[in-house]
Every structure is written in structure tokens, then in C-alpha cells.
Amino acid sequence: MALRYALLGLLSEGPASGYDLAKAFEGELGSYAWQAGYNRIYPELARLTEEGLIEPAGEGVRGRRAYGVTEAGRAELRAWLLAPRKGGAVRNEPVLRLFLLSALDPEDARTVLREIADNSERQLAELGPAMAVDTPVSPGGRLPFGWLAAGYGLRQYRAAHDWATWALGELDKLGELDKLGKPGKPGRRHPEADS
């Protein structure tokens, strides 16, 4: 369902062909937010056209049909963006892996945590300089597509790095307690220990 809104959002920046849209999904949009290939994009473009949310907007390079968003499409996108987020079934594999991290031996858990810390550090090094510039404004007086999402990503990677470093410290504390022959901190029990 979100693909239609991703397409409407991309087309709100200006007319584009299915090929151009697929290329957008191969870039940062697909890496960080939503993935879609040709086999999903073209059928969705046909549905959006049938619903009057987009319309043909001429031909692009090599005879590719370009599409533009209609006023009804802009209204649909706006309504979706302003609607409160609905709670639903949560399926977030990366968070599930973190939830279950304690099932690993501490050294394996350290390996996972070091990978998270190293990856987030690389991403920070890549995004940091791009976000260090003054806020860019498009000729239409808007922020460029993806600018706010990049800022979110930068802060998310910073938080992931801080968390992984903290978690490694927690494992180090556990190792110190093991060396002292203590099963855990006095007075602190896992909530499930009593069940």
C-alpha cells in the first residue's frame, strides 16, 4: 500500500517515467525507506492512472512515458501523510534480532554489536558531511526530497552507535561479574526469574 504513496511523492517533485522511478528506488529511497522493482512499479502506475491520481505527462528519453501527479493525487498523498499512524502488526526483523541477542554467548553477541557500531560509524562518516551544509532550499521554496529523511538517518545511526557501545559495556560488566564469581548484581533480578 505504501508504494502508491512513495510513487505519488516522487511524482510530486516532477514528471518521471517508470524507469526514472525505478532508479529512484535503487538509490537512497530503496536503501533506507522502501524497496520496489519494475515488476511492482509499473502495475502500480497503471492503478494510479486508472484512479485518476496520476496522468501521462509526455514522453521522456527513448520514448519512455512520463507521468505527473494530478491534484487528486496530491490530495491523496497529503491525506496519507497527515493521517495518524495506525498501529498494526509489527514485523521488524532487525529489532527482533536485537531482542534475542542475549541468546548468544557473550563473545558472539559482542561480534554482532561491534558490527552494528562499525556500520553505524561508516554511515555517520558518509551522511555527516552531506548534512553539515546549510539547509538547502529548492527553486520552488521547499526542502529537497529526502533532506529530512537524511537528517533522521543521521540521528538514527548516531543512536545505533551509542546503543551498541553501551551494550558492549553491559557485556563487559557481565564479564567482570563472571570473573568475580558473581551471578549478577545483588538486588537486581530479571523480571522473568520469578515466573
Short mmCIF file of N, CA and C in Angstrom, two decimals, residues 37 70 158 192:
data_model
loop_
_atom_site.label_atom_id
_atom_site.label_comp_id
_atom_site.label_asym_id
_atom_site.label_seq_id
_atom_site.Cartn_x
_atom_site.Cartn_y
_atom_site.Cartn_z
N GLY A 37 10.73 -2.81 -7.26
CA GLY A 37 11.32 -3.03 -8.57
C GLY A 37 10.30 -2.77 -9.67
N THR A 70 -1.66 14.28 -10.37
CA THR A 70 -2.82 15.17 -10.53
C THR A 70 -3.13 15.84 -9.20
N ARG A 158 23.53 7.65 14.70
CA ARG A 158 24.21 8.12 15.91
C ARG A 158 23.67 7.36 17.13
N GLU A 192 11.62 -12.13 34.60
CA GLU A 192 11.07 -13.46 34.36
C GLU A 192 11.66 -14.51 35.28
#
